[in-house]
Coordinates of C-alpha atoms in Angstrom, one line a residue:
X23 CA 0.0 0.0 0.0
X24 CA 1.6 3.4 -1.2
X25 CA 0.0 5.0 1.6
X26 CA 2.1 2.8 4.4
X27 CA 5.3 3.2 2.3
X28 CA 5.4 6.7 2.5
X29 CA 4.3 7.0 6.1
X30 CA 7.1 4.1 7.1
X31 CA 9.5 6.2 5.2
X32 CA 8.5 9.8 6.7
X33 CA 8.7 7.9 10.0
X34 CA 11.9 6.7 9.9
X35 CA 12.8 10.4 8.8
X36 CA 11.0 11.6 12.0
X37 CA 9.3 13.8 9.5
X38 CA 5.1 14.9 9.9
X39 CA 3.5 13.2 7.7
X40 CA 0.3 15.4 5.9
X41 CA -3.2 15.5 7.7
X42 CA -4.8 13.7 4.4
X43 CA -2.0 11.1 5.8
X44 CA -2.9 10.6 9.1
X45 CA -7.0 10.7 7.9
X46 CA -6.2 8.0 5.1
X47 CA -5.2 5.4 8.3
X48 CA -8.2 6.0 10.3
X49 CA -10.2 5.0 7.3
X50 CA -8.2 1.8 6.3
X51 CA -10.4 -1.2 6.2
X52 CA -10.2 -4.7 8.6
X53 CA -8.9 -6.2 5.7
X54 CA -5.6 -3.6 5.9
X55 CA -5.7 -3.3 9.9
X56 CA -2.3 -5.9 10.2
X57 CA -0.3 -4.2 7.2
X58 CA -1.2 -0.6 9.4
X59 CA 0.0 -2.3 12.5
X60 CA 3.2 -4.0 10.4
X61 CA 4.0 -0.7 9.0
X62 CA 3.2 1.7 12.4
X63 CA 5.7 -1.6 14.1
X64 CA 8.5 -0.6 11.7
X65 CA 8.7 3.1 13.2
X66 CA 8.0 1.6 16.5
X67 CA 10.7 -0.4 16.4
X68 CA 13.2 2.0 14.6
X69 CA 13.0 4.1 17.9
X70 CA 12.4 1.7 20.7
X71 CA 13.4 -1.9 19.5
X72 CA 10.9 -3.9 21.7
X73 CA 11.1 -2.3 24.8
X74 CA 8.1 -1.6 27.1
X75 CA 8.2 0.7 29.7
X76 CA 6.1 0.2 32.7
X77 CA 4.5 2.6 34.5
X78 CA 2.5 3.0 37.3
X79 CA -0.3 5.1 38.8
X80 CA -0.7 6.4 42.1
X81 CA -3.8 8.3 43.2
X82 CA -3.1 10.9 45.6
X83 CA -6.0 12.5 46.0
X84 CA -9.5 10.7 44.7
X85 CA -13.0 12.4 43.8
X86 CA -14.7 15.1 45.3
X87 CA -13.2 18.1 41.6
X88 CA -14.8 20.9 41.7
X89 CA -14.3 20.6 37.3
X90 CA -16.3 19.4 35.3
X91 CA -15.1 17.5 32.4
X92 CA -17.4 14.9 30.7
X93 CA -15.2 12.0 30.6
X94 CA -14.0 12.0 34.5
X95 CA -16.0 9.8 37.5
X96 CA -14.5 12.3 39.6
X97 CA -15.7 15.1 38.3
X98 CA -18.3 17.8 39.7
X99 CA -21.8 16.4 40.3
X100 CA -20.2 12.6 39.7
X101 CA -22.5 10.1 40.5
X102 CA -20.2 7.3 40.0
X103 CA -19.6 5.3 43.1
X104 CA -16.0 5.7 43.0
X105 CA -13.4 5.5 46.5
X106 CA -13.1 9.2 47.4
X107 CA -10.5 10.0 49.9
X108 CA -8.3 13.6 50.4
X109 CA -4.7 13.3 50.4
X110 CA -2.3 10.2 51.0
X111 CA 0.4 11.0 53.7
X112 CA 3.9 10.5 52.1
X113 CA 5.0 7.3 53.2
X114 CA 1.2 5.6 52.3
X115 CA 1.7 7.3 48.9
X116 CA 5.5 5.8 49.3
X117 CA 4.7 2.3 50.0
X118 CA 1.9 2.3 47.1
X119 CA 4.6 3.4 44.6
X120 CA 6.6 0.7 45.8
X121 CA 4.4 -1.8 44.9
X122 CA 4.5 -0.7 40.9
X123 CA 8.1 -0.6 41.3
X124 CA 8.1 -3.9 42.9
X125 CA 6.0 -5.4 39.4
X126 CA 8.7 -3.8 37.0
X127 CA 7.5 0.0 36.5
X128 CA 10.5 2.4 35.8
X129 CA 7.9 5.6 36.5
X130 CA 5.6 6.5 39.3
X131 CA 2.9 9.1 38.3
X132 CA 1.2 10.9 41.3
X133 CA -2.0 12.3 40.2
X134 CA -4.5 14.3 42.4
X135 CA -7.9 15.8 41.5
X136 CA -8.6 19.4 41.0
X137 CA -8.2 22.1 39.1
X138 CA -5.0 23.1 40.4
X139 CA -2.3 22.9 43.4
X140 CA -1.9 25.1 46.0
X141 CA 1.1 26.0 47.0
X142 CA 0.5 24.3 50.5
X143 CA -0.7 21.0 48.1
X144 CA 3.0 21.6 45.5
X145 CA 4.7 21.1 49.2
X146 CA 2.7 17.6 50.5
X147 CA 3.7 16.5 46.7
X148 CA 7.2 17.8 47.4
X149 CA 7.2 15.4 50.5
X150 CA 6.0 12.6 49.0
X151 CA 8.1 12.8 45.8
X152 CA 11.5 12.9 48.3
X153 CA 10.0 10.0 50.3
X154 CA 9.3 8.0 46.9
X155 CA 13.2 8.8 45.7
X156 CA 14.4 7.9 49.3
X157 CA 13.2 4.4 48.5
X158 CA 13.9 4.1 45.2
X159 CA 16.6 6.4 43.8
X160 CA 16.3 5.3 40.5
X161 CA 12.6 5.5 39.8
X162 CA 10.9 8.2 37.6
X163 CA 8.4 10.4 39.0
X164 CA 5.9 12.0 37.4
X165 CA 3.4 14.5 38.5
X166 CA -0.1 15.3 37.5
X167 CA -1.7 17.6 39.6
X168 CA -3.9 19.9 36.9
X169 CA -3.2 23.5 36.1
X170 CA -0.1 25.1 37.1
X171 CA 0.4 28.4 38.6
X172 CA 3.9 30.4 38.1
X173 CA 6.7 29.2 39.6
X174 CA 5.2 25.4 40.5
X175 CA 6.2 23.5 37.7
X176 CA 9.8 24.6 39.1
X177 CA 9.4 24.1 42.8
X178 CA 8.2 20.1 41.6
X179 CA 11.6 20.3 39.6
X180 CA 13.5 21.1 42.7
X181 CA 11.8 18.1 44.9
X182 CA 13.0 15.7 42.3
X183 CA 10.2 15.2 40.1
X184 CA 11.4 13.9 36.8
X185 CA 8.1 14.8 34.2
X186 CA 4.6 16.4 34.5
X187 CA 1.5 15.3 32.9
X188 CA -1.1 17.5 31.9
X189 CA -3.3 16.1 28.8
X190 CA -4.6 18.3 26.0
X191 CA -7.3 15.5 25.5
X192 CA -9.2 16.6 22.5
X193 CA -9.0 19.1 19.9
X194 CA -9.2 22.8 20.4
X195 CA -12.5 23.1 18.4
X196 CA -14.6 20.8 20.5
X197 CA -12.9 21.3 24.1
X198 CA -15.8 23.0 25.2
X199 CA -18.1 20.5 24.6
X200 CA -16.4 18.2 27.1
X201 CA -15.3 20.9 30.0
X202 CA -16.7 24.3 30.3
X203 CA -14.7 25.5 33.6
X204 CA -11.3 25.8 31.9
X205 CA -10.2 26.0 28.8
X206 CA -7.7 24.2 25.8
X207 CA -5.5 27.7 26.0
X208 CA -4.9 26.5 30.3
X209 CA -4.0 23.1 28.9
X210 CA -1.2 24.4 26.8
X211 CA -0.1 26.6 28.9
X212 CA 0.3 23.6 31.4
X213 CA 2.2 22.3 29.6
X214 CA 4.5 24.8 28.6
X215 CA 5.2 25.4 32.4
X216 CA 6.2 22.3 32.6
X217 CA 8.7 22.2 29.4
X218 CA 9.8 25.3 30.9
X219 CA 10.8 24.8 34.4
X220 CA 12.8 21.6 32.8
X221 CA 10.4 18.5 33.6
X222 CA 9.8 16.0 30.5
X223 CA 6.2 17.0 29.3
X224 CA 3.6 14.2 29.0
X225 CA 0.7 15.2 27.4
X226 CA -1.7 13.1 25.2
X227 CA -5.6 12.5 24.4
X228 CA -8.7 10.7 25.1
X229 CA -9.9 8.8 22.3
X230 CA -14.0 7.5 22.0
X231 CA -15.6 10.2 23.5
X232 CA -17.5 10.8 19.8
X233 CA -15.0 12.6 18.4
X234 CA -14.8 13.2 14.5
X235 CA -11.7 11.5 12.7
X236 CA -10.5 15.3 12.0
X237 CA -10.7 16.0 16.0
X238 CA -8.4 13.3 16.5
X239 CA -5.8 14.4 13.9
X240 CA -6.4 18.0 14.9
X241 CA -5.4 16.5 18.8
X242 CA -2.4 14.6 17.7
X243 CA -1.3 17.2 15.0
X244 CA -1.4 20.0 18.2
X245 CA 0.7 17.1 20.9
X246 CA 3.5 16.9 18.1
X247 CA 3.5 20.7 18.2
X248 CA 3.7 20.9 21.2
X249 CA 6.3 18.4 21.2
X250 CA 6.1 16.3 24.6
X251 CA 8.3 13.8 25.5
X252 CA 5.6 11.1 26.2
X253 CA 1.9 11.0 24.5
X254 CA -0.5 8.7 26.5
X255 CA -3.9 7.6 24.8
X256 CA -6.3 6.8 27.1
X257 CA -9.7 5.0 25.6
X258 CA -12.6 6.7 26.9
X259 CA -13.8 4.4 30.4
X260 CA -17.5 5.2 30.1
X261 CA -18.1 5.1 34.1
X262 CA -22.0 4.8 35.0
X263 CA -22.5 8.2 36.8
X264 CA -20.6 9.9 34.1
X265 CA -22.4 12.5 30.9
X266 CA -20.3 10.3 28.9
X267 CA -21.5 6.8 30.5
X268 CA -23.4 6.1 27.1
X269 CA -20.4 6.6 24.5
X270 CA -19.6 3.3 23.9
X271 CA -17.8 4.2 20.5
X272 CA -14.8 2.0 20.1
X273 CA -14.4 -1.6 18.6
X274 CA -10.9 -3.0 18.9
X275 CA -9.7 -2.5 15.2
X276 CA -10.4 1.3 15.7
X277 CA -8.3 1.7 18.8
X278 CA -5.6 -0.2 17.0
X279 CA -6.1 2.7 13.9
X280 CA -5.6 5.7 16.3
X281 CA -2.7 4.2 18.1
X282 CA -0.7 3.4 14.4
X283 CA -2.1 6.8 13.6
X284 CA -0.5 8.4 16.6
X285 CA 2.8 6.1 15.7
X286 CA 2.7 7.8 12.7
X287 CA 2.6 11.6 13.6
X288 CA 4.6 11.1 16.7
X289 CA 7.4 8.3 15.6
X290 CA 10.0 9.0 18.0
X291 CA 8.2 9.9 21.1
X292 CA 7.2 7.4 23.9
X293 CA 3.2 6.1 23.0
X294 CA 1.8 4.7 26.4
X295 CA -1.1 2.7 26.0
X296 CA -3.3 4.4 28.8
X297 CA -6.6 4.1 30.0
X298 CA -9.4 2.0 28.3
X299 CA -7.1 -0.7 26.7
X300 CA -8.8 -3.9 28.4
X301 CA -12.2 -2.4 27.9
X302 CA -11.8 -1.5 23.9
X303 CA -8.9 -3.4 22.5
X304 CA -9.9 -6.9 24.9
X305 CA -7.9 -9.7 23.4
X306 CA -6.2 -7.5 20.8
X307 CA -3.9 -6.2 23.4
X308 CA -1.0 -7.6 22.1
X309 CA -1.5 -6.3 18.9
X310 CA -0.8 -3.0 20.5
X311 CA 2.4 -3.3 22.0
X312 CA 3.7 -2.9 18.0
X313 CA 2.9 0.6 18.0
X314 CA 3.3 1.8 21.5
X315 CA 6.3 1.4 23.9
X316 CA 4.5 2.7 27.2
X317 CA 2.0 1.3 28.7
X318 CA 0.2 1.6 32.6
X319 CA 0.9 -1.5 35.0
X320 CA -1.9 -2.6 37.0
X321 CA -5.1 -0.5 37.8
X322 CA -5.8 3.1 36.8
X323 CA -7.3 6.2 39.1
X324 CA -10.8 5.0 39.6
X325 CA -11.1 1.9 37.5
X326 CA -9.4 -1.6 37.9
X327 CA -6.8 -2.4 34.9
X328 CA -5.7 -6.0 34.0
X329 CA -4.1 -7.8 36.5
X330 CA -0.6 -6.8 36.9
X331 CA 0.9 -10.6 36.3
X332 CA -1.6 -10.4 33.2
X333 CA 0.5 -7.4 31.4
X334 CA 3.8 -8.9 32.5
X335 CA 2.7 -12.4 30.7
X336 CA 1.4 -10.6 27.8
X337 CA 4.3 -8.4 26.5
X338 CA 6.7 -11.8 26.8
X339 CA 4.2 -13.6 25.4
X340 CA 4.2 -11.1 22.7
X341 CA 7.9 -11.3 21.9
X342 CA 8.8 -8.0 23.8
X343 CA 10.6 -7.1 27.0
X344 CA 10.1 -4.8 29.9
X345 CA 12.5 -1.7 30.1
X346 CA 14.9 -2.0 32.7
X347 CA 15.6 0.6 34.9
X348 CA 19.2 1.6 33.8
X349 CA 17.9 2.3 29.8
X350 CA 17.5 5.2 28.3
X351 CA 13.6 5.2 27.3
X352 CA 14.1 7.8 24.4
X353 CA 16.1 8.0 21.2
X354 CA 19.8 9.7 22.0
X355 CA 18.9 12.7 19.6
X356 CA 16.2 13.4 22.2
X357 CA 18.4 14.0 24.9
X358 CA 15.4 13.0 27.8
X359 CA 14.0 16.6 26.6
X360 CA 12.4 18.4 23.9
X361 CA 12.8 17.5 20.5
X362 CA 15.7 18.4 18.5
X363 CA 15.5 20.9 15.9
X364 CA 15.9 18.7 13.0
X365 CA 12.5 17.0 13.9
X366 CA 10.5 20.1 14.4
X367 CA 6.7 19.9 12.5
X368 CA 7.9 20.8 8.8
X369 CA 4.5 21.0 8.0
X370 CA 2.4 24.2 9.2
X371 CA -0.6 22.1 9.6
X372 CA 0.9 21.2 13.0
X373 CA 0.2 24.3 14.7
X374 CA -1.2 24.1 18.4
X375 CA -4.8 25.8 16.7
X376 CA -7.4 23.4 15.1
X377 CA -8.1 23.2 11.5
X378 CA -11.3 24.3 10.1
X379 CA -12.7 20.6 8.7
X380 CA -12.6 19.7 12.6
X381 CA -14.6 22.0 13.9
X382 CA -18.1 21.8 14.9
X383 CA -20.3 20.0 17.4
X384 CA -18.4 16.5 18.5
X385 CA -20.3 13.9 16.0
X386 CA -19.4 9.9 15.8
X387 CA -16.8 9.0 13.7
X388 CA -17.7 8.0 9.7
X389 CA -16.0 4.4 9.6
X390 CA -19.1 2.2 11.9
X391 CA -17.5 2.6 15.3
X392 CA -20.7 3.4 16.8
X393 CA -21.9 0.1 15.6
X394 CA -19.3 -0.6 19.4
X395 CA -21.6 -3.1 22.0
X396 CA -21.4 -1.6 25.0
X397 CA -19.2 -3.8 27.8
X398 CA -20.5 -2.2 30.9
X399 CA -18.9 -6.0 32.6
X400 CA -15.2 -4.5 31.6
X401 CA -15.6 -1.6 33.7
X402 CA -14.7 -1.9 37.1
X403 CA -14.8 0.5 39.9
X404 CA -11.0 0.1 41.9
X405 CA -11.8 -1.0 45.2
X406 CA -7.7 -2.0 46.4
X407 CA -4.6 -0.1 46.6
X408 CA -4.5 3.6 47.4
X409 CA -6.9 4.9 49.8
X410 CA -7.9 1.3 51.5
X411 CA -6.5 -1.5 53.4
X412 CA -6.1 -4.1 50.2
X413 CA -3.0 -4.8 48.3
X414 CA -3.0 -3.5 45.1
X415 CA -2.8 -4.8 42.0
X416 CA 1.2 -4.5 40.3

């Protein structure tokens, strides 16, 4: 297929590859899916052989947001029957991260609800970032705490934090359709704290929440733009108690289409399979670890993942091997930090501003993924780790 060719080639050239590009593989048939998956595996593996990193959440702070985005079972008015708890103490926080670390993961991200830290909140995560490193020096912590305020983003440099995540989500044009109480602009400017107080930026997207094609390219097109060091895609959870609880949008050969997509626009960043994998991609799982080379160990904020032994069996099973502690997770040109200048967006269609064919009200995608059965049984509300008395699951 001349359309693979080229986007193998401009991927190996770490060179953007044309929106009509990254459309054309959201609308390749089944029949094409494993050539898009061989193809997206050849950049893959150009830039990260077949390593996966393993990473590994830690809730610090769970329901009760006084925001109110769509997609989130802690959100404002969330009925959702979630664990709501206010903030772990550092050593609890401490001895959950040690249980990822124990199953393999190289990063630790602390995540809290809100719309923001205080400052007295940027020092509790100051205190539990040093007790994290006291107990494992050699782990990568990652903090995602919402919007930053001046002179934060640095202060979590200082206490050792290694990267901050802070996801654009989806595109600029139909942000407010999901969140109305702040806006795509805070986003970016998140993240630009971030980049500029020296953390490695992680900053990706939600995919299924009925989103057109365009929104998705418009999303990814912005993220290379914006050029983190990391791009999660999380798979919409559709929580009961949620506004989204009824977008059940996804079949399995779609989610594997966005991720080769994202491969494609993003070829030497790290792709972590977030979010939503075991609900939407099921048993194709391992047909994702060709395009990404990140994914989440274990359970996620308010939701139980795959069983931590589960992923461990499954990425050997698939051939691949879990990135050891002492490797370098990106490509040397890199650096660990923003991209270099010879792969900065040569195409203008990459600014950070949405493009006019994906504006408009958020409307289901054109290639039958709303045809999706909804597996309300793959949805489960995390009962273990953080904030109770069970072992958690790494």
């Amino acid at each position: 297929m001349d359309l693979l060719n080229t986007l193998v080639e401009k991927g190996l050239r770490r060179e953007l590859p044309s929106r009509e590009e990254a459309l054309a593989v959201l609308t390749t048939s089944d029949d094409d899916l494993l050539e898009v998956v061989a193809a997206a595996g050849k950049v893959r593996r150009q830039w990260f052989g077949r390593r996966v990193k393993l990473n590994y959440l830690v809730n610090l702070k769970s329901g009760l947001c006084p925001e109110d985005c769509s997609y989130c079972s802690q959100r404002l008015g969330s009925e959702a029957g979630i664990l709501k708890y206010t903030w772990l103490k550092p050593d609890e926080a401490s001895k959950a991260a040690a249980a990822g670390v124990a199953g393999g993961a190289k990063r630790v991200c602390l995540v809290a609800s809100g719309r923001g830290p205080t400052d007295r909140d940027v020092d509790r995560v100051s205190k539990t970032i040093g007790a994290i490193k006291e107990q494992n020096a050699d782990v990568e912590v990652c903090a995602c705490l919402g919007l930053l305020s001046d002179g934060q983003a640095e202060r979590l440099k200082a206490a050792g934090a290694d990267a901050y995540n802070h996801n654009l989500n989806t595109s600029e044009s139909t942000y407010g359709d999901i969140t109305t109480t702040h806006t795509y602009a805070d986003r970016v400017e998140t993240v630009r704290h971030a980049q500029g107080a020296g953390l490695s930026a992680c900053s990706g997207l939600i995919a299924g929440m009925g989103e057109s094609d365009a929104d998705l390219v418009d999303v990814v097109f912005a993220l290379r733009a914006l050029d983190p060091d990391s791009v999660p895609v999380n798979f919409l959870i559709p929580v009961e108690g949620t506004p989204l609880a009824g977008e059940w949008n996804l079949t399995p050969q779609r989610a594997l289409r966005i991720l080769a997509m994202v491969r494609f626009v993003c070829p030497d960043v790290e792709v972590r399979l977030a979010g939503g994998r075991e609900v939407h991609l099921r048993t194709m799982q391992p047909l994702a670890l060709h395009l990404v080379n990140s994914i989440f160990l274990g359970d996620y904020l308010t939701t139980e993942g795959q069983e931590g032994k589960a992923d461990l069996d499954m990425i050997a099973d698939a051939g691949f091997e879990v990135e050891g502690a002492g490797t370098t997770t990106l490509p040397e040109h890199r650096g660990g930090g923003g991209c270099a200048s010879a792969c900065a967006p040569s195409d203008s269609a990459a600014s950070v501003s949405a493009s006019s064919d994906g504006a408009g009200a958020v409307s289901a995608s054109s290639d039958g993924a709303g045809a999706a059965s909804a597996r309300t049984d793959l949805v489960t509300v995390r009962r273990r780790g953080a904030g109770t008395d069970l072992a958690p699951n790494a």
